[in-house]
Structure formats: structure tokens, C-alpha cells
XYZ file of C-alpha atoms in Angstrom:
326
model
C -269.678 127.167 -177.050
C -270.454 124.920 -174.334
C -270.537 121.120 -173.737
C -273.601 119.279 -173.923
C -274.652 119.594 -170.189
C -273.927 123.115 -168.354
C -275.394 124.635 -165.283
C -277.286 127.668 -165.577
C -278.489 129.549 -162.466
C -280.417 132.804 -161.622
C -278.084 134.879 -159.705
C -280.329 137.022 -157.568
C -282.015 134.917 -155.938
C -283.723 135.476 -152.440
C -285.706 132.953 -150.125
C -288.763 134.052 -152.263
C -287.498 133.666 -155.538
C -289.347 131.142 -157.397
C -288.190 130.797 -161.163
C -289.710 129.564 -163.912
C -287.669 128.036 -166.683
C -288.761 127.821 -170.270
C -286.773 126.026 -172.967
C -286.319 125.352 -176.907
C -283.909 123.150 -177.845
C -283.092 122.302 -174.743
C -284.364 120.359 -171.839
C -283.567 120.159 -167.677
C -281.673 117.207 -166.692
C -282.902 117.384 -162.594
C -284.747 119.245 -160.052
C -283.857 122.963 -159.428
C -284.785 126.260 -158.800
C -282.296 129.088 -159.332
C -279.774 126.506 -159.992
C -280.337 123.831 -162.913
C -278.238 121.348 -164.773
C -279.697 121.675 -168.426
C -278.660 119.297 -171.892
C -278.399 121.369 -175.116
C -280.215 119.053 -177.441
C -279.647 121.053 -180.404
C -276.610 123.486 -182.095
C -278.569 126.386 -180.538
C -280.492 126.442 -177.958
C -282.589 129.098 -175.625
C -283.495 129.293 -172.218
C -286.110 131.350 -170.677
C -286.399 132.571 -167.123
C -289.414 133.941 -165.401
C -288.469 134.928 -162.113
C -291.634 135.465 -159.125
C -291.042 137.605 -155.847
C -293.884 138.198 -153.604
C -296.846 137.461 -156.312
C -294.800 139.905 -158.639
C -293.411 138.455 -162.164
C -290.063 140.125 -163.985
C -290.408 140.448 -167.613
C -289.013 137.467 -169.190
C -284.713 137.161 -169.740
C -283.561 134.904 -172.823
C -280.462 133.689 -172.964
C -278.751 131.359 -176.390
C -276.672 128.466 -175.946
C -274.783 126.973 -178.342
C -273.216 123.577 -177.918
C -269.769 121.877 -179.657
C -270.836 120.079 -182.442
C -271.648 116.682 -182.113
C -270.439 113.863 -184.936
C -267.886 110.547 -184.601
C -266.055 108.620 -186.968
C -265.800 104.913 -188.296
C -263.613 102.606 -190.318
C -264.328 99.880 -192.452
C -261.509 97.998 -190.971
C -259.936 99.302 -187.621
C -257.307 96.284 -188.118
C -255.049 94.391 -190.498
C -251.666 93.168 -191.495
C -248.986 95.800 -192.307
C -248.841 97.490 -194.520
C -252.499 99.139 -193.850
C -254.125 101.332 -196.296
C -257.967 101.887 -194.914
C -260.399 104.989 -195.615
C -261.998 106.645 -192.503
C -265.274 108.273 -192.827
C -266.570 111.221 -190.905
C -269.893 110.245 -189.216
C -271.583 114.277 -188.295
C -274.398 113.966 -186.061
C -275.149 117.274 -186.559
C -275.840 119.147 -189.983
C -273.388 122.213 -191.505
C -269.962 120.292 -190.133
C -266.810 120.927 -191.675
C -264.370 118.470 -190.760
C -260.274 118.353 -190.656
C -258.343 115.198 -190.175
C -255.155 115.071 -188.158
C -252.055 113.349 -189.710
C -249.162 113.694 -186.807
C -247.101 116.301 -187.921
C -248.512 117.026 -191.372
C -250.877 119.641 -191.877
C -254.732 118.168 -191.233
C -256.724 117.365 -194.507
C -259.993 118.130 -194.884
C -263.140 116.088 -196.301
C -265.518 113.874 -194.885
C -263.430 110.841 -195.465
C -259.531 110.440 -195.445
C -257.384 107.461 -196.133
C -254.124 106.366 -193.773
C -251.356 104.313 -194.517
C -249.408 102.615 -192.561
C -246.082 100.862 -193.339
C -245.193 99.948 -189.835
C -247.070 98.396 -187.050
C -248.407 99.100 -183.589
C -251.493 100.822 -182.585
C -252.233 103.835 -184.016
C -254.447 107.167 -182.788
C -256.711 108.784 -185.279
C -257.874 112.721 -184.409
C -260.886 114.542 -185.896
C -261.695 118.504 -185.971
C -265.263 119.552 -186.729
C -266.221 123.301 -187.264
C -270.159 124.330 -187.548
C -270.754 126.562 -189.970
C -274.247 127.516 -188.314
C -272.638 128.268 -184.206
C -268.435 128.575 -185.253
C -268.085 125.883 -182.044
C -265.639 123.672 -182.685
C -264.345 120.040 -180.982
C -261.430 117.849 -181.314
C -262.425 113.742 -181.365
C -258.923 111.921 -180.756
C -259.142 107.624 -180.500
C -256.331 106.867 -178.782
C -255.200 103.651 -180.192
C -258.008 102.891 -182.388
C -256.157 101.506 -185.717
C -254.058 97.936 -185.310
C -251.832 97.172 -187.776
C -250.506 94.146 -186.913
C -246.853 93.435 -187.990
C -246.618 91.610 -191.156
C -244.332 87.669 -190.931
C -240.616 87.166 -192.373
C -240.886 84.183 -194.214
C -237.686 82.474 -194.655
C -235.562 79.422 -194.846
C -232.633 77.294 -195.356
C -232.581 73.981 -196.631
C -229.193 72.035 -196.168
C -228.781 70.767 -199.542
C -229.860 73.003 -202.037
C -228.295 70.475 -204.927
C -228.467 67.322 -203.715
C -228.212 63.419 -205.704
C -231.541 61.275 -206.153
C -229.667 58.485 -203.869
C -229.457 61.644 -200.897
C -232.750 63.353 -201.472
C -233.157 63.679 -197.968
C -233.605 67.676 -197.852
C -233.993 69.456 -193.769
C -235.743 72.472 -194.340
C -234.988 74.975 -191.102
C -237.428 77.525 -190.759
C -235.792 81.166 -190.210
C -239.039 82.423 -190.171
C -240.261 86.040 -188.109
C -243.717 86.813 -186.420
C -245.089 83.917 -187.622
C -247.090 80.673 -185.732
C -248.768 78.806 -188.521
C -246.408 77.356 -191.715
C -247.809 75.836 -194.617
C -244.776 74.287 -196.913
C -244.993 73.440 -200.675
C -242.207 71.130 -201.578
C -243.040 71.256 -205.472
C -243.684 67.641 -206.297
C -246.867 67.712 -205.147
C -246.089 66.965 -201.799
C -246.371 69.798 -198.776
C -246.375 69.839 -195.209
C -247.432 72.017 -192.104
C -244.797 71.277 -189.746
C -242.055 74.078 -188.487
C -239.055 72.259 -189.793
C -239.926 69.523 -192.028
C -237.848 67.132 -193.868
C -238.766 65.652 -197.671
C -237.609 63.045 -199.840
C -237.605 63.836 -203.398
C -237.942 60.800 -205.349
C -237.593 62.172 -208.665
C -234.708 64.307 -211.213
C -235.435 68.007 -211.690
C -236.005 71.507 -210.488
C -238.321 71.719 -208.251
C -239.889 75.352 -206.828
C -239.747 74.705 -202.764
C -242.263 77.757 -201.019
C -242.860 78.626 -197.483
C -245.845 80.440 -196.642
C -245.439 82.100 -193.224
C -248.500 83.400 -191.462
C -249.369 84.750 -188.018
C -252.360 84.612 -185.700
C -253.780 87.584 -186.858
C -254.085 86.122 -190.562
C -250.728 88.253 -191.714
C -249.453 86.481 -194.296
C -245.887 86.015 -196.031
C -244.657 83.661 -199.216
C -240.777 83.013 -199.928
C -238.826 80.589 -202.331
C -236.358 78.391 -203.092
C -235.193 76.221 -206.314
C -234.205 72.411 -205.060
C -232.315 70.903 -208.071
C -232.148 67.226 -207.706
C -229.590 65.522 -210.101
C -228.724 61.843 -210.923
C -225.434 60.163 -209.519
C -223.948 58.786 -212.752
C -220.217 58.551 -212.278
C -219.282 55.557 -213.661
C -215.272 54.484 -215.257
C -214.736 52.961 -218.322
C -213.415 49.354 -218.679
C -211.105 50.249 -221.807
C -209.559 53.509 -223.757
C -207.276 53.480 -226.910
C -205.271 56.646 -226.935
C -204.884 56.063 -231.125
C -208.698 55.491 -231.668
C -210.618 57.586 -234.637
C -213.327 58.300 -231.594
C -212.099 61.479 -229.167
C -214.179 60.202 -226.470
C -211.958 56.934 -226.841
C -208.676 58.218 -226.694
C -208.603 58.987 -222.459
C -209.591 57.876 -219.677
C -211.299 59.559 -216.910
C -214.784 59.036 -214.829
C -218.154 59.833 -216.948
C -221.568 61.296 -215.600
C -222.413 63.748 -212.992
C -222.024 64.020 -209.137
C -218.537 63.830 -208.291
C -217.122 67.454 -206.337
C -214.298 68.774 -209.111
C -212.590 70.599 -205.766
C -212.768 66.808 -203.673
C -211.119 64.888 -205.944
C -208.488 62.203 -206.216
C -207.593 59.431 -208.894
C -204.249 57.107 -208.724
C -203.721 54.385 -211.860
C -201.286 51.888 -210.938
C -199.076 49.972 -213.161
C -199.605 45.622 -212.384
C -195.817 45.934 -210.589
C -197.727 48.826 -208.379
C -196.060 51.939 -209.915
C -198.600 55.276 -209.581
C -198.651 56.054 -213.826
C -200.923 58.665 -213.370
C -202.261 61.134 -210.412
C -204.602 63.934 -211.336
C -206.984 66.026 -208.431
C -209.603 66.711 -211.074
C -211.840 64.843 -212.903
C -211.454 67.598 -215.816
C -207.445 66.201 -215.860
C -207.918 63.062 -218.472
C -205.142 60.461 -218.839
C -203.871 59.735 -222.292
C -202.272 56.367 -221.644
C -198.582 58.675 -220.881
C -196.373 57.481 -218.217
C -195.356 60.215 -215.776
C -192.378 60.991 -218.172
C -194.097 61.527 -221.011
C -193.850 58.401 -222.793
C -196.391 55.700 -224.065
C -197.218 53.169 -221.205
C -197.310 49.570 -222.676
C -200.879 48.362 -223.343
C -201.556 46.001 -220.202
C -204.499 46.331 -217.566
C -203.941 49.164 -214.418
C -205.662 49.504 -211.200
C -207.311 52.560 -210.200
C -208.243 54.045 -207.490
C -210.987 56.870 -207.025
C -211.395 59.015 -203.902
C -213.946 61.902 -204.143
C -216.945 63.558 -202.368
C -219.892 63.979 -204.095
C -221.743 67.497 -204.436
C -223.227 66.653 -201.043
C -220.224 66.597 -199.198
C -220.643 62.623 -198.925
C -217.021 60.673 -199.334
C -217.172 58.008 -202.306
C -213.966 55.400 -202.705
C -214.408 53.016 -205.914
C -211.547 50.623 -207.570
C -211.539 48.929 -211.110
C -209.416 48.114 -213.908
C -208.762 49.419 -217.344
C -207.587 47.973 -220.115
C -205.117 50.292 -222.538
C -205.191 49.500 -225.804
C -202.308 50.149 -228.239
């Protein structure tokens, strides 16, 4: 089996020797006498020489070619994001081709078409066998390169206040993002942004579903999420308590609402002579009106003083009075 072009050439030629070249299937690519450069335009071809020597003419010599079989492949898609799936099809340019793909060190799979997958990225080489079934020649078509599967973006983030207060709804998101250039940001109050690292204000109470999509210049794409919980600051002390009273809720005394940090937390009640009658670290720790000894304090108004951090790490000092009732 030979390539498309060969050389064929009388070999006994003398300086009379004029040959006369006959062909089916085949044509001469060039001038030439004993010595041509022929194209085999077809599986098989023949070649016919008629060689004349001094006004004598030898019977006629045939000779077959047959040529490696001629076909290509294409894709649908030679690129995309990873992970790649795409179906190659075998394109024969000949007729009775029989055709193996190559699949690295698996064994090669035959069929006109074949699909690859990829999971990671790079540039990948795709190789082709063909057999005839009419000459046996066979050829090997290898495209070094000829699949890009371009690597797929990391989308990610932090935000630095994941819980935050409606009075510090200030939320920095910082992009932690991979093999990405474009970032399209959802904040999930109908508000978004394109910028790397934004910041956003929520101006409202709730859950709200923050998303990131990450994409690169190739179109590769890449989603991630986050839940933003934005709560009310409603800490507030009462004025009075009654440690006897029919109503539970009555009977202590101790901040009310949401926002303060149970583990940052400090509250001092002083008598009106400026004695500490009650010291507690957690808002969970009520006082029921006891002196530190145990015993009923006299009903009379006492100073407190609050010292906490909020959930958002921001320091918080309020003062008041409260009235115990006997």
C-alpha cells in the first residue's frame, strides 16, 4: 500500500528507450520518461508501460497500485468548558472503510462515530485507524491537540457578616473565586452587581439567598451560594419587675429582644448607696430582685449598667433604671 504520490520508473532503460505510460485510476503528476511521479486517484489503481527501442515495441507490462485509504474526521464542537462530552464522526472519503478509534491506553473502539469525555482540561489529541476492506491498506489519522476543554471556574466567596443587624447591613462580599474574569452577583433582594468584590446594604429583615456566578472568557461557567440572615436589633430593658407578680415574665429582670452576643456579655445593678446587687455575664442569668446573699432587696430604684457586643462583634454600653416592686 502506498501513499498517494509514488515514483514509478522503468528500470532498463537505455539512451533509446522511449516509454509509453498508460493509466486507470491514476494520473502523472510531471514530465518523465523512464522515471515518473504518478497520484493514485483511486483504492486501486494500474499502470501500463509500453516501452520502444529502435522502432521495436515490448508487449505491454501492468502493474496494480493500491493506495492507504483516504477519509478524516470532524466534531460538532472541537471546544468547551470541562467537563466535555462531544461525539466525533468518521468522515471516509473512500467507500468499504472500517474504522477504529484510539482512546490512550484503552483498547480502540470501533464505529463510525465515538464519543469522549473529558473531566479535566487541556488540549487533547484524537487518533483514527481506517482499514479497506476492498485493498487491506491501512492509515493512522492522529490531531495532535485538536479537542480544548477549557478548565471549568471555582466560584466562591466569603462575606464578613454572614448574620448581621438591620442597623449594620453593610455586608463585604470577597470574591475567592478560580479561573474566572467576569462575576455577576445576586444579592437576593432584588438587587445584584458585577463588580469583583462588591459591598450591599440590606435594608430589610430576613433570609436572603446571596449567589455568585463565576464565569471565564471562554463562556465556562460556575454558580455558588450563601444564606445572609439579617435580624432586627431589639434589646431593650424594662423600666419595672415585681418578683411576687401572677405574670412569669414580670417576676425578673433582664434585657428583652434579639442582638446582644450571650458569650460578650456584662450587666452590673447597683443599689442608690452604689453597692453592685447583682452581676451576671449572660443575658440567659435573670435577676429576681435577691441581694447577693440571698435575701429580698428592698423595693427602691437601681442603676444598671449594660456592656455587650452585638452578634457583629460591635461593642454596645447602655444605662437605665429599674424600679423593684415589692
Amino acid at each position: 500500500c502506498y501513499p498517494d504520490s509514488i515514483l514509478i520508473f522503468y528500470p532498463d532503460n537505455t539512451n533509446s528507450s522511449i516509454c509509453h505510460w498508460s493509466f486507470n485510476g491514476i494520473h502523472q503528476a510531471g514530465p518523465g520518461n523512464d522515471s515518473i511521479m504518478v497520484v493514485i486517484d483511486n483504492p486501486t489503481g494500474t499502470a501500463i508501460l509500453i516501452v520502444e527501442e529502435s522502432g521495436c515495441r515490448s508487449e505491454p507490462l501492468e502493474i496494480q497500485l493500491k493506495r492507504k485509504p483516504h477519509f478524516d474526521f470532524l466534531s460538532d464542537n472541537q471546544e468547551g468548558c470541562q467537563p466535555l462530552t462531544t461525539e466525533i464522526y468518521a468522515e471516509p472519503l473512500d467507500e468499504n472503510l472500517i474504522f477504529y478509534w484510539m482512546n490512550d491506553s484503552l483498547p480502540p473502539v470501533q464505529g463510525v462515530s465515538n464519543i469522549y469525555s473529558y473531566t479535566d482540561s487541556g488540549e487533547k489529541d484524537i487518533g483514527l485507524f481506517a482499514m479497506s476492506s476492498e485493498t487491506g491498506c491501512t492509515d493512522t489519522l492522529i490531531k495532535n491537540g485538536w479537542i480544548m476543554v477549557h478548565p471549568k471556574p471555582e466560584a466562591a466567596y466569603e462575606v464578613d457578616f454572614p448574620v448581621a443587624l438591620l442597623e449594620n447591613a453593610r455586608i463585604t462580599f470577597t470574591n475567592e473565586s478560580l479561573n474566572a474574569d467576569i462575576y455577576s452577583w445576586d444579592f437576593g433582594d432584588s438587587h445584584s452587581s458585577d463588580s469583583q468584590n462588591p459591598t450591599h446594604t440590606y435594608t430589610e429583615i430576613g433570609e436572603f439567598t446571596s449567589q455568585l456566578i463565576a464565569e471565564s472568557v471562554y463562556g465556562c461557567l460556575d454558580t455558588t451560594q450563601q444564606i445572609i440572615s439579617i435580624l432586627p436589633f431589639t434589646l431593650y430593658f424594662p423600666t419595672a419587675f415585681r418578683p411576687g407578680s401572677p405574670i412569669e415574665e414580670n417576676r425578673t429582670f433582664m434585657p428583652v429582644g434579639t442582638g446582644a452576643d450571650p458569650l460578650r456579655f456584662n450587666l452590673k445593678i447597683y443599689s442608690r448607696n452604689g453597692q453592685v446587687v447583682f452581676e451576671t455575664k449572660s443575658p440567659d442569668d435573670y435577676w429576681n430582685g435577691n441581694t447577693p446573699d440571698g435575701k429580698p432587696a428592698p423595693m427602691d430604684n437601681y442603676i444598671w449598667i449594660a456592656r455587650y457586643f452585638d452578634i457583629q462583634g460591635f461593642n454596645h454600653e447602655q444605662k437605665g433604671q429599674v424600679l423593684l416592686i415589692r
